[in-house]
mmCIF file of C-alpha atoms and ligand atoms in Angstrom:
data_model
loop_
_atom_site.group_PDB
_atom_site.id
_atom_site.type_symbol
_atom_site.label_atom_id
_atom_site.label_comp_id
_atom_site.label_asym_id
_atom_site.label_seq_id
_atom_site.Cartn_x
_atom_site.Cartn_y
_atom_site.Cartn_z
ATOM 1 C CA UNK A 3 84.369 72.535 83.131
ATOM 2 C CA UNK A 4 81.611 70.072 82.224
ATOM 3 C CA UNK A 5 80.882 68.129 85.426
ATOM 4 C CA UNK A 6 79.142 70.976 87.230
ATOM 5 C CA UNK A 7 75.584 70.781 88.437
ATOM 6 C CA UNK A 8 72.827 73.308 87.692
ATOM 7 C CA UNK A 9 73.196 76.377 89.898
ATOM 8 C CA UNK A 10 76.974 76.082 90.191
ATOM 9 C CA UNK A 11 79.430 78.474 88.559
ATOM 10 C CA UNK A 12 80.708 76.741 85.444
ATOM 11 C CA UNK A 13 77.268 75.340 84.534
ATOM 12 C CA UNK A 14 76.129 76.729 81.186
ATOM 13 C CA UNK A 15 76.451 80.552 81.364
ATOM 14 C CA UNK A 16 76.159 80.857 85.164
ATOM 15 C CA UNK A 17 79.628 82.400 85.400
ATOM 16 C CA UNK A 18 78.954 85.008 82.728
ATOM 17 C CA UNK A 19 75.724 85.944 84.490
ATOM 18 C CA UNK A 20 77.545 86.140 87.840
ATOM 19 C CA UNK A 21 80.003 88.577 86.218
ATOM 20 C CA UNK A 22 77.124 90.824 85.142
ATOM 21 C CA UNK A 23 76.776 89.523 81.596
ATOM 22 C CA UNK A 24 78.773 90.820 78.663
ATOM 23 C CA UNK A 25 78.571 94.408 79.967
ATOM 24 C CA UNK A 26 80.002 93.329 83.313
ATOM 25 C CA UNK A 27 82.739 91.364 81.626
ATOM 26 C CA UNK A 28 83.694 94.363 79.525
ATOM 27 C CA UNK A 29 83.966 96.358 82.767
ATOM 28 C CA UNK A 30 86.273 93.663 84.193
ATOM 29 C CA UNK A 31 88.547 93.822 81.145
ATOM 30 C CA UNK A 32 88.599 97.618 81.256
ATOM 31 C CA UNK A 33 89.609 97.509 84.946
ATOM 32 C CA UNK A 34 92.257 94.903 84.041
ATOM 33 C CA UNK A 35 93.955 97.009 81.364
ATOM 34 C CA UNK A 36 93.509 100.214 83.403
ATOM 35 C CA UNK A 37 95.369 98.511 86.261
ATOM 36 C CA UNK A 38 98.054 97.272 83.887
ATOM 37 C CA UNK A 39 98.630 100.907 82.895
ATOM 38 C CA UNK A 40 98.567 102.127 86.522
ATOM 39 C CA UNK A 41 100.932 99.603 88.098
ATOM 40 C CA UNK A 42 104.627 100.357 87.503
ATOM 41 C CA UNK A 43 105.492 96.655 87.876
ATOM 42 C CA UNK A 44 103.121 95.850 84.973
ATOM 43 C CA UNK A 45 104.886 98.134 82.479
ATOM 44 C CA UNK A 46 106.884 95.317 80.886
ATOM 45 C CA UNK A 47 103.682 93.349 80.228
ATOM 46 C CA UNK A 48 101.839 96.399 78.876
ATOM 47 C CA UNK A 49 104.598 97.110 76.332
ATOM 48 C CA UNK A 50 104.243 93.570 74.932
ATOM 49 C CA UNK A 51 100.816 94.643 73.584
ATOM 50 C CA UNK A 52 101.107 96.196 70.099
ATOM 51 C CA UNK A 53 97.449 97.337 70.240
ATOM 52 C CA UNK A 54 95.851 97.717 73.679
ATOM 53 C CA UNK A 55 92.331 98.705 72.462
ATOM 54 C CA UNK A 56 92.288 95.577 70.283
ATOM 55 C CA UNK A 57 93.587 93.494 73.190
ATOM 56 C CA UNK A 58 90.683 94.775 75.339
ATOM 57 C CA UNK A 59 88.194 93.673 72.675
ATOM 58 C CA UNK A 60 89.882 90.299 72.208
ATOM 59 C CA UNK A 61 90.177 89.469 75.908
ATOM 60 C CA UNK A 62 86.536 90.451 76.552
ATOM 61 C CA UNK A 63 85.419 88.378 73.548
ATOM 62 C CA UNK A 64 87.457 85.354 74.614
ATOM 63 C CA UNK A 65 86.333 85.459 78.239
ATOM 64 C CA UNK A 66 82.665 85.679 77.177
ATOM 65 C CA UNK A 67 82.919 82.171 75.734
ATOM 66 C CA UNK A 68 85.251 80.979 78.480
ATOM 67 C CA UNK A 69 82.594 81.887 81.074
ATOM 68 C CA UNK A 70 80.005 79.849 79.199
ATOM 69 C CA UNK A 71 78.522 82.580 77.027
ATOM 70 C CA UNK A 72 78.509 83.089 73.240
ATOM 71 C CA UNK A 73 81.780 82.355 71.414
ATOM 72 C CA UNK A 74 82.466 85.997 70.624
ATOM 73 C CA UNK A 75 86.177 85.517 69.922
ATOM 74 C CA UNK A 76 85.746 82.858 67.220
ATOM 75 C CA UNK A 77 82.839 84.807 65.700
ATOM 76 C CA UNK A 78 85.222 87.688 64.945
ATOM 77 C CA UNK A 79 88.726 86.237 64.753
ATOM 78 C CA UNK A 80 88.421 82.462 64.344
ATOM 79 C CA UNK A 81 89.785 79.624 66.426
ATOM 80 C CA UNK A 82 92.232 80.381 69.220
ATOM 81 C CA UNK A 83 94.312 78.295 71.578
ATOM 82 C CA UNK A 84 95.416 80.441 74.485
ATOM 83 C CA UNK A 85 98.873 78.901 75.136
ATOM 84 C CA UNK A 86 99.771 78.950 71.422
ATOM 85 C CA UNK A 87 98.564 82.559 71.105
ATOM 86 C CA UNK A 88 101.201 83.567 73.691
ATOM 87 C CA UNK A 89 104.055 81.293 72.641
ATOM 88 C CA UNK A 90 105.906 84.147 70.885
ATOM 89 C CA UNK A 91 105.925 86.310 74.030
ATOM 90 C CA UNK A 92 108.671 86.480 76.688
ATOM 91 C CA UNK A 93 106.437 85.479 79.617
ATOM 92 C CA UNK A 94 108.288 84.286 82.721
ATOM 93 C CA UNK A 95 107.144 83.890 86.326
ATOM 94 C CA UNK A 96 107.208 87.675 86.959
ATOM 95 C CA UNK A 97 105.057 88.480 83.908
ATOM 96 C CA UNK A 98 102.634 85.662 84.787
ATOM 97 C CA UNK A 99 102.368 86.938 88.364
ATOM 98 C CA UNK A 100 101.793 90.571 87.404
ATOM 99 C CA UNK A 101 99.157 89.560 84.813
ATOM 100 C CA UNK A 102 97.297 87.686 87.561
ATOM 101 C CA UNK A 103 97.750 90.580 90.001
ATOM 102 C CA UNK A 104 96.042 92.875 87.472
ATOM 103 C CA UNK A 105 93.250 90.319 87.024
ATOM 104 C CA UNK A 106 92.785 89.898 90.786
ATOM 105 C CA UNK A 107 92.658 93.679 91.205
ATOM 106 C CA UNK A 108 90.150 93.989 88.369
ATOM 107 C CA UNK A 109 87.923 91.315 89.947
ATOM 108 C CA UNK A 110 88.106 93.119 93.280
ATOM 109 C CA UNK A 111 86.775 96.286 91.586
ATOM 110 C CA UNK A 112 83.697 94.444 90.317
ATOM 111 C CA UNK A 113 80.361 94.589 92.181
ATOM 112 C CA UNK A 114 79.910 90.810 92.041
ATOM 113 C CA UNK A 115 79.364 88.048 94.625
ATOM 114 C CA UNK A 116 82.341 87.287 96.885
ATOM 115 C CA UNK A 117 82.170 83.548 96.222
ATOM 116 C CA UNK A 118 82.192 84.211 92.480
ATOM 117 C CA UNK A 119 85.288 86.426 92.865
ATOM 118 C CA UNK A 120 87.087 83.563 94.613
ATOM 119 C CA UNK A 121 85.919 81.077 91.964
ATOM 120 C CA UNK A 122 87.012 83.283 89.064
ATOM 121 C CA UNK A 123 90.430 84.020 90.601
ATOM 122 C CA UNK A 124 91.010 80.292 91.083
ATOM 123 C CA UNK A 125 89.877 79.273 87.588
ATOM 124 C CA UNK A 126 91.802 81.970 85.679
ATOM 125 C CA UNK A 127 95.035 80.586 87.168
ATOM 126 C CA UNK A 128 94.616 77.415 85.090
ATOM 127 C CA UNK A 129 95.050 78.975 81.610
ATOM 128 C CA UNK A 130 97.599 81.457 83.019
ATOM 129 C CA UNK A 131 99.777 78.537 84.151
ATOM 130 C CA UNK A 132 99.508 77.013 80.657
ATOM 131 C CA UNK A 133 100.586 80.326 79.118
ATOM 132 C CA UNK A 134 103.604 80.414 81.424
ATOM 133 C CA UNK A 135 104.519 76.811 80.623
ATOM 134 C CA UNK A 136 104.298 77.420 76.856
ATOM 135 C CA UNK A 137 105.964 80.822 76.644
ATOM 136 C CA UNK A 138 109.199 81.518 74.812
ATOM 137 C CA UNK A 139 110.820 82.914 77.977
ATOM 138 C CA UNK A 140 113.691 80.792 79.239
ATOM 139 C CA UNK A 141 112.793 79.375 82.662
ATOM 140 C CA UNK A 142 115.211 79.664 85.523
HETATM 141 C C1 HEM B 9 100.056 84.528 81.970
HETATM 142 C C2 HEM B 9 100.146 85.807 81.699
HETATM 143 C C3 HEM B 9 99.705 86.477 80.421
HETATM 144 C C4 HEM B 9 100.376 87.490 79.809
HETATM 145 C C5 HEM B 9 101.681 88.137 80.286
HETATM 146 C C6 HEM B 9 99.608 87.841 78.615
HETATM 147 C C7 HEM B 9 99.974 88.832 77.707
HETATM 148 C C8 HEM B 9 99.373 89.030 76.485
HETATM 149 C C9 HEM B 9 99.866 89.909 75.455
HETATM 150 C C10 HEM B 9 101.147 90.740 75.560
HETATM 151 C C11 HEM B 9 99.024 89.833 74.400
HETATM 152 C C12 HEM B 9 99.113 90.591 73.054
HETATM 153 C C13 HEM B 9 99.905 89.709 72.124
HETATM 154 C C14 HEM B 9 100.028 90.236 70.718
HETATM 155 O O1 HEM B 9 99.141 90.964 70.241
HETATM 156 O O2 HEM B 9 101.039 89.894 70.063
HETATM 157 C C15 HEM B 9 97.968 88.903 74.768
HETATM 158 C C16 HEM B 9 96.923 88.542 73.958
HETATM 159 C C17 HEM B 9 95.845 87.794 74.385
HETATM 160 N N1 HEM B 9 95.675 87.222 75.608
HETATM 161 FE FE1 HEM B 9 97.076 87.130 77.060
HETATM 162 N N2 HEM B 9 98.492 87.073 78.547
HETATM 163 C C18 HEM B 9 98.490 86.217 79.633
HETATM 164 C C19 HEM B 9 97.503 85.298 79.923
HETATM 165 C C20 HEM B 9 96.289 85.182 79.274
HETATM 166 C C21 HEM B 9 95.199 84.320 79.699
HETATM 167 C C22 HEM B 9 95.240 83.422 80.933
HETATM 168 C C23 HEM B 9 94.183 84.506 78.800
HETATM 169 C C24 HEM B 9 92.814 83.903 78.735
HETATM 170 C C25 HEM B 9 92.260 83.186 79.701
HETATM 171 C C26 HEM B 9 94.649 85.470 77.803
HETATM 172 C C27 HEM B 9 93.930 85.904 76.704
HETATM 173 C C28 HEM B 9 94.461 86.605 75.645
HETATM 174 C C29 HEM B 9 93.791 86.784 74.360
HETATM 175 C C30 HEM B 9 92.427 86.244 73.962
HETATM 176 C C31 HEM B 9 94.664 87.542 73.555
HETATM 177 C C32 HEM B 9 94.470 87.940 72.087
HETATM 178 C C33 HEM B 9 95.245 86.919 71.258
HETATM 179 C C34 HEM B 9 95.160 87.075 69.766
HETATM 180 O O3 HEM B 9 94.080 87.329 69.210
HETATM 181 O O4 HEM B 9 96.193 86.895 69.111
HETATM 182 N N3 HEM B 9 95.913 85.863 78.143
HETATM 183 N N4 HEM B 9 98.215 88.440 76.030
#
């Protein structure tokens, strides 16, 4: 982010506003973890979470800043680097894919603009790929 023009997603807090602000983002994260609990193929990712309510709060806080809003994660928990925060987890291609499937499904449940849905789904793949590349899971 950084080279966007005014009016484009990615400029200042345009993305957070497109998501419906912090309340909308919280809804997205709730859909995300609800889907993770609903989908049988996501069970192995869900069990990696020692505290799902805390994970909901942390993901919503992180994404608020990531979408250009206030840095809610660092306000409460300090500095974070997303790949390093996952390096202890056994995340392979399957876990990466199911995490994104839950995120795509959560986005689809949101009453937000279609072009923003496409933008968000594309952008979230960037840090997800870094998590996969950094994870402790042996790659085949
Ligand atoms: C690629 C697939 C991913 C999987 C399977 C995954 C899974 C997990 C799990 C199991 C935890 C809980 C870890 C623990 O408490 O020990 C976690 C934490 C977290 N995840 Fe992910 N994650 C993925 C990608 C992402 C991405 C792309 C982001 C952000 C864009 C993200 C943001 C976070 C945050 C902010 C936390 C809290 C970290 C902390 O405070 O320690 N995750 N994730």
